[in-house]
Coordinates of C-alpha atoms in Angstrom, one line a residue:
M1 CA -18.6 -26.2 -38.3
A2 CA -18.9 -28.9 -35.7
D3 CA -21.7 -31.5 -35.8
T4 CA -24.7 -30.0 -34.1
T5 CA -26.7 -33.2 -33.6
G6 CA -27.3 -34.2 -30.0
T7 CA -26.1 -32.4 -26.9
A8 CA -22.4 -32.2 -26.5
F9 CA -22.3 -30.8 -22.9
D10 CA -24.5 -30.8 -19.9
I11 CA -23.7 -27.1 -19.3
V12 CA -22.4 -24.5 -21.7
V13 CA -21.2 -21.3 -19.9
L14 CA -20.9 -18.1 -22.0
G15 CA -18.5 -15.8 -20.1
G16 CA -15.5 -16.7 -17.9
G17 CA -15.9 -14.0 -15.3
S18 CA -16.8 -14.5 -11.6
G19 CA -20.3 -15.8 -12.2
G20 CA -19.5 -17.9 -15.3
Y21 CA -16.4 -19.7 -14.0
A22 CA -18.0 -20.3 -10.6
A23 CA -20.9 -22.1 -12.5
A24 CA -18.4 -24.0 -14.5
L25 CA -16.3 -25.1 -11.5
R26 CA -19.3 -26.1 -9.4
G27 CA -21.0 -27.9 -12.4
A28 CA -17.9 -29.9 -13.1
Q29 CA -17.5 -30.7 -9.4
L30 CA -21.1 -32.1 -9.5
G31 CA -20.1 -34.5 -12.3
K32 CA -21.5 -32.4 -15.2
S33 CA -19.7 -32.0 -18.5
V34 CA -19.0 -28.3 -18.9
A35 CA -17.9 -26.0 -21.8
L36 CA -16.7 -22.5 -20.9
I37 CA -16.5 -19.9 -23.6
E38 CA -14.5 -16.7 -23.0
G39 CA -13.3 -14.1 -25.5
G40 CA -10.9 -12.4 -23.1
K41 CA -9.0 -13.8 -20.1
L42 CA -10.5 -16.3 -17.7
G43 CA -11.4 -14.4 -14.5
G44 CA -13.1 -11.5 -16.3
T45 CA -13.3 -8.0 -15.1
C46 CA -12.8 -8.7 -11.4
L47 CA -9.5 -10.5 -11.8
H48 CA -8.0 -8.4 -14.6
N49 CA -9.7 -4.9 -14.6
G50 CA -11.6 -4.7 -11.3
C51 CA -11.5 -6.1 -7.8
I52 CA -8.0 -7.5 -7.7
P53 CA -5.9 -4.8 -9.4
T54 CA -7.8 -1.9 -7.7
K55 CA -7.3 -3.5 -4.3
A56 CA -3.6 -3.9 -5.1
L57 CA -3.4 -0.2 -5.8
L58 CA -5.3 0.5 -2.6
H59 CA -2.8 -1.6 -0.6
A60 CA 0.1 0.3 -2.2
A61 CA -1.7 3.5 -1.2
E62 CA -2.0 2.3 2.4
I63 CA 1.8 1.6 2.4
A64 CA 2.4 5.2 1.2
D65 CA 0.2 6.6 4.0
N66 CA 2.0 4.4 6.5
A67 CA 5.4 5.7 5.3
R68 CA 4.1 9.3 5.4
D69 CA 2.7 9.0 8.9
G70 CA 5.3 6.7 10.5
A71 CA 6.4 9.4 13.0
H72 CA 3.0 9.3 14.7
F73 CA 3.8 5.7 15.7
G74 CA 7.4 6.5 16.7
V75 CA 8.8 5.1 13.4
H76 CA 10.7 7.7 11.4
T77 CA 10.2 7.1 7.7
E78 CA 10.6 9.1 4.6
L79 CA 8.3 8.9 1.6
K80 CA 10.5 9.7 -1.4
G81 CA 7.8 9.3 -4.0
I82 CA 5.5 6.9 -5.9
D83 CA 7.2 4.7 -8.4
M84 CA 4.2 3.8 -10.6
A85 CA 6.3 1.3 -12.6
G86 CA 7.0 -0.6 -9.4
V87 CA 3.4 -0.3 -8.2
N88 CA 2.1 -1.7 -11.5
Q89 CA 4.6 -4.5 -11.4
Y90 CA 3.4 -5.5 -8.0
K91 CA -0.2 -5.2 -9.1
E92 CA 0.3 -7.3 -12.2
S93 CA 2.2 -9.9 -10.3
V94 CA -0.7 -10.4 -8.0
V95 CA -3.1 -10.7 -10.9
A96 CA -0.7 -13.1 -12.7
R97 CA -0.5 -15.5 -9.8
L98 CA -4.3 -15.6 -9.3
Y99 CA -4.8 -16.0 -13.1
K100 CA -2.4 -19.0 -13.2
G101 CA -4.1 -20.6 -10.3
L102 CA -7.5 -20.2 -11.9
Q103 CA -6.3 -21.7 -15.2
G104 CA -4.9 -24.7 -13.3
L105 CA -8.2 -25.1 -11.4
I106 CA -10.3 -25.0 -14.6
K107 CA -7.9 -27.6 -16.2
S108 CA -8.0 -29.9 -13.2
R109 CA -11.8 -30.0 -13.3
K110 CA -11.6 -31.1 -17.0
I111 CA -13.7 -28.1 -18.2
T112 CA -13.5 -27.6 -22.0
V113 CA -12.5 -24.0 -22.7
F114 CA -13.4 -22.3 -26.0
E115 CA -11.4 -19.1 -26.6
G116 CA -13.4 -16.6 -28.5
Y117 CA -16.5 -14.4 -28.2
G118 CA -19.7 -16.5 -28.3
K119 CA -23.2 -15.7 -29.4
L120 CA -26.4 -17.4 -28.3
V121 CA -27.8 -18.9 -31.5
D122 CA -30.4 -21.3 -30.2
K123 CA -32.1 -22.3 -26.9
N124 CA -29.3 -24.8 -26.4
A125 CA -26.4 -23.6 -28.5
V126 CA -23.7 -20.9 -28.5
E127 CA -21.7 -20.2 -31.6
V128 CA -18.0 -19.3 -31.2
N129 CA -15.4 -19.0 -33.9
G130 CA -17.8 -20.5 -36.4
Q131 CA -18.3 -23.6 -34.2
R132 CA -21.7 -24.5 -32.6
V133 CA -21.3 -25.6 -29.0
T134 CA -24.5 -27.2 -27.7
G135 CA -25.6 -27.9 -24.2
E136 CA -28.6 -29.2 -22.3
N137 CA -28.3 -26.1 -20.1
I138 CA -26.9 -22.6 -21.0
V139 CA -25.5 -20.2 -18.4
L140 CA -25.0 -16.6 -19.5
G141 CA -22.4 -14.6 -17.6
T142 CA -21.1 -12.0 -20.1
G143 CA -20.3 -9.4 -17.5
S144 CA -20.3 -5.6 -17.6
Y145 CA -18.4 -2.7 -19.1
A146 CA -17.4 0.8 -17.7
R147 CA -20.3 3.1 -18.6
S148 CA -20.1 6.7 -19.6
L149 CA -22.8 9.4 -20.0
P150 CA -24.6 10.3 -23.2
G151 CA -22.4 12.7 -25.2
L152 CA -19.4 12.1 -23.0
D153 CA -16.7 10.4 -25.1
I154 CA -13.9 8.4 -23.5
G155 CA -10.5 9.3 -24.8
G156 CA -7.3 11.3 -24.2
R157 CA -7.5 12.7 -20.7
V158 CA -11.1 11.5 -20.2
I159 CA -10.8 7.9 -18.9
T160 CA -12.6 5.1 -17.2
S161 CA -11.4 2.7 -14.5
D162 CA -10.0 0.5 -17.4
Q163 CA -7.5 3.2 -18.4
A164 CA -6.9 4.4 -14.8
L165 CA -5.6 0.9 -13.9
Q166 CA -3.0 1.2 -16.6
L167 CA -1.7 4.7 -15.8
D168 CA 2.1 4.7 -15.5
W169 CA 2.1 8.2 -13.8
V170 CA 0.4 9.8 -10.9
P171 CA -1.8 12.8 -11.9
R172 CA -1.2 16.0 -10.1
S173 CA -4.9 16.6 -10.0
A174 CA -8.0 14.5 -10.9
I175 CA -11.7 15.1 -11.2
I176 CA -13.8 12.0 -10.6
L177 CA -17.3 11.8 -12.0
G178 CA -19.2 9.6 -9.7
G179 CA -19.0 9.2 -5.9
G180 CA -19.9 5.5 -5.7
V181 CA -17.6 2.6 -4.9
I182 CA -15.3 2.9 -8.0
G183 CA -15.0 6.7 -7.8
S184 CA -14.3 6.7 -4.1
E185 CA -11.7 4.0 -4.3
F186 CA -9.7 5.8 -7.0
A187 CA -10.1 9.0 -5.1
S188 CA -8.6 7.3 -2.1
V189 CA -5.7 5.9 -4.1
W190 CA -4.8 9.0 -5.9
R191 CA -5.0 11.2 -2.8
S192 CA -2.6 8.8 -1.0
F193 CA -0.3 9.0 -4.0
G194 CA -0.3 12.8 -3.6
A195 CA -2.9 14.0 -6.1
D196 CA -5.5 16.7 -5.6
V197 CA -8.8 15.0 -6.1
T198 CA -12.4 16.4 -6.5
I199 CA -15.4 14.1 -6.8
I200 CA -18.5 15.2 -8.7
E201 CA -21.7 13.3 -7.6
A202 CA -25.2 14.1 -8.8
L203 CA -26.9 12.5 -5.8
P204 CA -26.9 14.2 -2.3
H205 CA -24.2 11.9 -0.8
L206 CA -21.0 10.0 -1.6
V207 CA -21.5 6.2 -1.5
P208 CA -25.2 7.0 -2.0
N209 CA -26.4 3.4 -1.7
E210 CA -25.1 3.1 1.9
D211 CA -26.9 4.0 5.1
E212 CA -27.0 7.8 5.3
A213 CA -25.1 7.8 8.6
L214 CA -22.2 6.0 6.9
S215 CA -22.3 8.4 3.9
K216 CA -22.1 11.4 6.1
A217 CA -19.2 10.0 8.1
F218 CA -17.5 9.0 4.9
E219 CA -17.8 12.6 3.6
R220 CA -16.3 13.9 6.8
A221 CA -13.3 11.5 6.6
F222 CA -12.7 12.4 2.9
R223 CA -12.9 16.1 3.7
K224 CA -10.3 15.6 6.5
R225 CA -8.1 13.8 4.0
G226 CA -8.3 16.8 1.7
I227 CA -10.5 15.1 -0.9
G228 CA -12.9 17.6 -2.4
F229 CA -16.4 16.8 -3.6
N230 CA -19.4 18.5 -5.1
L231 CA -22.7 16.9 -4.4
G232 CA -26.2 17.2 -5.7
V233 CA -25.4 18.8 -9.1
R234 CA -25.2 17.1 -12.4
F235 CA -22.3 17.1 -14.8
Q236 CA -22.8 19.3 -17.9
G237 CA -19.7 18.9 -20.1
V238 CA -15.9 18.7 -20.5
T239 CA -13.3 20.0 -22.8
Q240 CA -9.7 19.0 -22.9
D241 CA -6.4 20.3 -24.2
D242 CA -2.7 19.7 -23.7
N243 CA -2.9 21.2 -20.2
G244 CA -5.7 19.0 -18.9
V245 CA -9.5 18.8 -18.7
H246 CA -12.0 21.6 -18.0
V247 CA -15.3 20.3 -16.4
T248 CA -18.5 22.3 -16.2
L249 CA -21.5 21.5 -14.0
E250 CA -25.1 22.4 -14.6
D251 CA -25.0 25.1 -11.9
G252 CA -22.2 26.8 -13.8
K253 CA -19.3 25.7 -11.5
T254 CA -16.1 24.8 -13.4
F255 CA -13.1 22.5 -12.4
D256 CA -9.7 22.0 -14.0
A257 CA -7.5 19.0 -13.6
D258 CA -5.0 16.7 -15.3
L259 CA -7.6 13.9 -15.8
L260 CA -11.3 13.2 -15.7
L261 CA -12.2 9.7 -14.4
V262 CA -15.7 8.7 -15.5
A263 CA -17.0 6.3 -12.7
V264 CA -20.7 6.4 -13.3
G265 CA -21.3 2.7 -13.0
R266 CA -21.1 -0.4 -15.2
G267 CA -23.5 -1.5 -17.9
P268 CA -24.4 -5.1 -18.9
V269 CA -22.6 -6.7 -21.9
T270 CA -25.6 -8.1 -23.7
A271 CA -25.9 -6.2 -27.0
G272 CA -25.4 -8.2 -30.2
L273 CA -25.2 -11.6 -28.4
G274 CA -28.5 -13.0 -29.6
Y275 CA -30.3 -12.8 -26.3
E276 CA -33.4 -11.0 -27.5
E277 CA -33.5 -13.0 -30.7
Q278 CA -33.9 -16.2 -28.6
G279 CA -36.7 -14.7 -26.6
L280 CA -35.0 -13.5 -23.5
T281 CA -36.4 -10.4 -21.8
L282 CA -34.0 -7.4 -21.4
D283 CA -34.5 -4.2 -19.5
R284 CA -32.0 -1.5 -20.2
G285 CA -29.7 -4.3 -21.4
F286 CA -30.0 -6.4 -18.2
V287 CA -31.3 -9.9 -18.5
I288 CA -34.5 -10.5 -16.5
T289 CA -34.7 -13.7 -14.5
D290 CA -36.8 -15.2 -11.8
E291 CA -35.5 -15.8 -8.3
R292 CA -33.9 -19.0 -9.4
L293 CA -32.0 -17.1 -12.1
H294 CA -33.9 -18.7 -14.9
T295 CA -34.6 -16.5 -18.0
G296 CA -38.0 -18.1 -18.8
V297 CA -36.6 -19.5 -22.0
G298 CA -35.6 -23.2 -22.4
N299 CA -32.9 -24.2 -19.9
I300 CA -31.1 -20.8 -20.1
Y301 CA -29.9 -19.1 -16.9
A302 CA -28.1 -15.8 -16.3
V303 CA -25.6 -14.8 -13.6
G304 CA -23.5 -11.9 -12.5
D305 CA -23.5 -8.3 -13.7
I306 CA -26.0 -8.9 -16.5
V307 CA -28.7 -9.6 -13.9
P308 CA -30.2 -6.5 -12.3
G309 CA -28.9 -5.9 -8.8
L310 CA -25.6 -5.5 -7.0
Q311 CA -22.7 -5.8 -9.4
L312 CA -20.2 -7.6 -7.1
A313 CA -17.9 -10.5 -7.8
H314 CA -19.0 -12.4 -4.8
R315 CA -22.6 -12.1 -5.9
G316 CA -21.5 -13.6 -9.2
F317 CA -19.7 -16.4 -7.4
A318 CA -22.8 -17.2 -5.3
Q319 CA -25.1 -17.1 -8.4
G320 CA -22.8 -19.3 -10.4
I321 CA -22.7 -21.9 -7.7
F322 CA -26.5 -21.6 -7.2
V323 CA -27.2 -22.2 -10.9
A324 CA -24.9 -25.2 -11.1
E325 CA -26.6 -26.8 -8.1
Q326 CA -30.0 -25.9 -9.5
I327 CA -29.1 -27.7 -12.8
A328 CA -27.8 -30.7 -10.8
G329 CA -31.2 -31.0 -9.0
L330 CA -30.0 -30.0 -5.5
N331 CA -32.7 -27.4 -5.1
P332 CA -30.5 -24.7 -3.5
Q333 CA -32.0 -21.8 -1.5
P334 CA -32.5 -18.6 -3.6
I335 CA -30.0 -15.9 -2.9
V336 CA -31.3 -13.0 -0.9
E337 CA -29.9 -9.8 -2.4
S338 CA -30.1 -7.8 0.9
G339 CA -28.0 -10.5 2.5
I340 CA -25.0 -10.0 0.2
P341 CA -22.2 -8.0 1.9
R342 CA -21.0 -4.7 0.3
V343 CA -17.5 -3.1 0.8
T344 CA -15.9 0.1 -0.4
Y345 CA -12.1 -0.5 0.0
S346 CA -11.1 3.1 0.4
D347 CA -9.6 4.9 3.4
P348 CA -11.7 4.6 5.5
E349 CA -13.4 1.4 4.4
V350 CA -17.2 1.1 4.4
A351 CA -18.8 -2.3 4.9
S352 CA -22.4 -3.2 5.2
V353 CA -25.0 -6.0 4.8
G354 CA -28.7 -6.1 5.1
L355 CA -31.1 -3.1 5.2
T356 CA -30.2 0.5 5.7
E357 CA -32.2 2.4 8.4
A358 CA -34.3 4.2 5.7
K359 CA -35.1 1.0 3.9
A360 CA -35.9 -0.9 7.1
K361 CA -38.4 1.8 8.1
E362 CA -39.9 1.8 4.6
I363 CA -40.5 -1.9 4.8
H364 CA -41.4 -2.4 8.5
G365 CA -42.5 1.0 9.6
A366 CA -40.6 3.7 11.5
D367 CA -41.9 2.6 14.9
A368 CA -40.9 -1.0 14.3
V369 CA -37.2 -0.3 13.8
E370 CA -34.5 0.3 16.3
T371 CA -30.9 1.4 15.7
L372 CA -27.6 1.7 17.6
E373 CA -24.2 3.2 16.8
Y374 CA -21.1 1.9 18.6
N375 CA -18.1 4.3 18.2
L376 CA -14.8 2.7 17.4
G377 CA -13.3 5.1 19.8
G378 CA -14.2 2.6 22.5
N379 CA -12.4 -0.3 20.7
G380 CA -8.9 -1.0 21.8
K381 CA -7.5 -2.3 18.4
S382 CA -9.0 0.7 16.6
Q383 CA -7.2 3.0 19.0
I384 CA -4.0 1.1 18.3
L385 CA -4.5 1.5 14.5
G386 CA -5.5 5.1 14.9
T387 CA -8.8 4.8 13.1
A388 CA -12.1 6.4 13.7
G389 CA -15.5 5.2 12.7
F390 CA -18.5 3.2 14.1
V391 CA -20.7 0.2 13.8
K392 CA -24.3 0.8 13.2
L393 CA -26.9 -1.9 13.8
V394 CA -30.5 -1.9 12.5
R395 CA -33.0 -4.3 14.1
Q396 CA -36.7 -4.9 14.2
K397 CA -38.0 -3.9 17.6
D398 CA -37.9 -7.0 19.8
G399 CA -36.7 -8.9 16.7
P400 CA -33.6 -9.9 14.7
V401 CA -30.8 -7.7 13.4
I402 CA -31.6 -6.8 9.8
G403 CA -28.7 -4.5 9.0
V404 CA -25.0 -4.1 9.9
H405 CA -23.2 -1.0 8.7
M406 CA -19.5 -0.1 9.5
I407 CA -17.0 2.6 8.7
G408 CA -13.3 2.6 9.6
A409 CA -10.0 1.1 8.7
R410 CA -10.2 -2.6 7.7
V411 CA -13.9 -3.0 8.6
G412 CA -14.3 -5.0 5.3
E413 CA -12.7 -7.9 7.2
L414 CA -15.5 -7.8 9.8
I415 CA -18.4 -8.1 7.4
G416 CA -18.3 -11.9 7.4
E417 CA -19.7 -12.0 10.9
G418 CA -22.2 -9.3 10.0
Q419 CA -23.4 -11.4 7.1
L420 CA -23.9 -14.4 9.4
I421 CA -25.8 -12.2 11.9
V422 CA -28.2 -10.8 9.2
N423 CA -28.7 -14.0 7.2
W424 CA -29.2 -16.2 10.2
E425 CA -31.6 -13.6 11.6
A426 CA -29.8 -13.4 14.9
Y427 CA -31.1 -11.4 17.8
P428 CA -28.7 -9.0 19.6
E429 CA -29.0 -11.2 22.6
D430 CA -27.7 -14.1 20.6
V431 CA -24.6 -12.3 19.4
A432 CA -24.0 -10.7 22.9
N433 CA -23.5 -14.2 24.2
L434 CA -20.6 -14.9 21.8
V435 CA -17.1 -14.2 23.1
H436 CA -15.0 -12.0 20.8
A437 CA -11.2 -11.9 21.0
H438 CA -9.6 -8.9 22.6
P439 CA -8.1 -6.7 21.4
T440 CA -9.6 -7.0 17.9
Q441 CA -11.7 -4.7 15.7
N442 CA -14.1 -7.7 15.5
E443 CA -14.8 -7.1 19.1
A444 CA -16.6 -3.9 18.1
L445 CA -19.4 -6.0 16.6
G446 CA -19.7 -7.9 19.9
E447 CA -19.8 -4.6 21.9
A448 CA -22.4 -3.1 19.6
H449 CA -24.7 -6.1 20.1
L450 CA -24.0 -6.1 23.9
A451 CA -25.2 -2.5 23.9
L452 CA -28.3 -3.2 21.7
A453 CA -29.1 -6.1 24.1
G454 CA -29.2 -3.6 27.0
K455 CA -25.9 -4.6 28.6
P456 CA -23.1 -2.4 27.2
L457 CA -19.6 -3.0 28.4
H458 CA -17.3 -0.3 27.0
A459 CA -20.2 1.9 25.8
H460 CA -22.6 4.1 27.6
N461 CA -26.3 3.3 28.0

């Protein structure tokens, strides 16, 4: 075991996912000596089993839809089938390039990487492979895992997103348990690849964390695509045999399919890592921190999916940067959770930032909130793309915009401006004075704010 006297590093990061490696990169950039401990591959879930490979599948699905629908645009194409070996090769090549780039970046910043699964053994030490790695500051970023339900065992034809990403065949039919982001994205992929898909969601709507207007529009779009869903009833059980899975709901309904994808969310990876033994407070496995992401113990911070809130890679990036700057004494501004953009990369896409209408009314009062919907039917580029949807704005009456919500093809690319509008507390009149390029979908944000400012151009009063 290595000598444990003194402090070997300024920062020791446990976990090389989005939050962890962001803290390591920013800490090194600020002149700190950094150790990064990772038992799997640098990049974590997002790069290897989450954001990147799923979006690669979604892009392949978009190509399939374009080939299938080419005649609508006067381009005669024929979709001969889905070659999953080719799809997976493309997906893995994207991941490999990004992984190589990340490894190079970590090396260029002179970050010391320890390969192995670490455990917090003191307020300033992590043990990995029998070696004690000490640091003046500890950053915990051990990530999350695909959850299941009590009594629902993963195996065979019952899979999570981890196994779904590795499939080398397209199911003829699939049942998806969970209508949130992960379930909706896989439903979109598999439907584009030709599968019959049914989503089971215990809550009243798909993408239930979004504004209700978006959820309802999303359901209409999925119904139009032939994606089935059963809402507001809980899952009861599943059996499987050589022919597939047989799912039963609490109301007695049954569904049969080739596969059951369990997409009921992600749990924090914190068990057995020494967190509670060192005095950290955990709630259902999540590490509790203050607004500055400090755990209340020593100089220990937590970032990413183990901290309660949105489980998003870009939240992890932001938190990792924040903690590194906090350690360096830069006194960064705390991250406002409602100001973090959220995107579901299905067809159609859903993108939002800020408060939903319901949450805004709960906080500010029903009479103090104003909303507006701008239909993408009035947007030239959306007509060219053949997409439907809308932009919904939520504002305080006579005050700033506090929520931007969008549904339609490619709207995830528009949420950057929405984030600026909400986080900088812009008034509709401020945005209405900005000139948006024509014809772009981005223009729809400008048109929506023109309308909310009382001077609509391509929309009715």
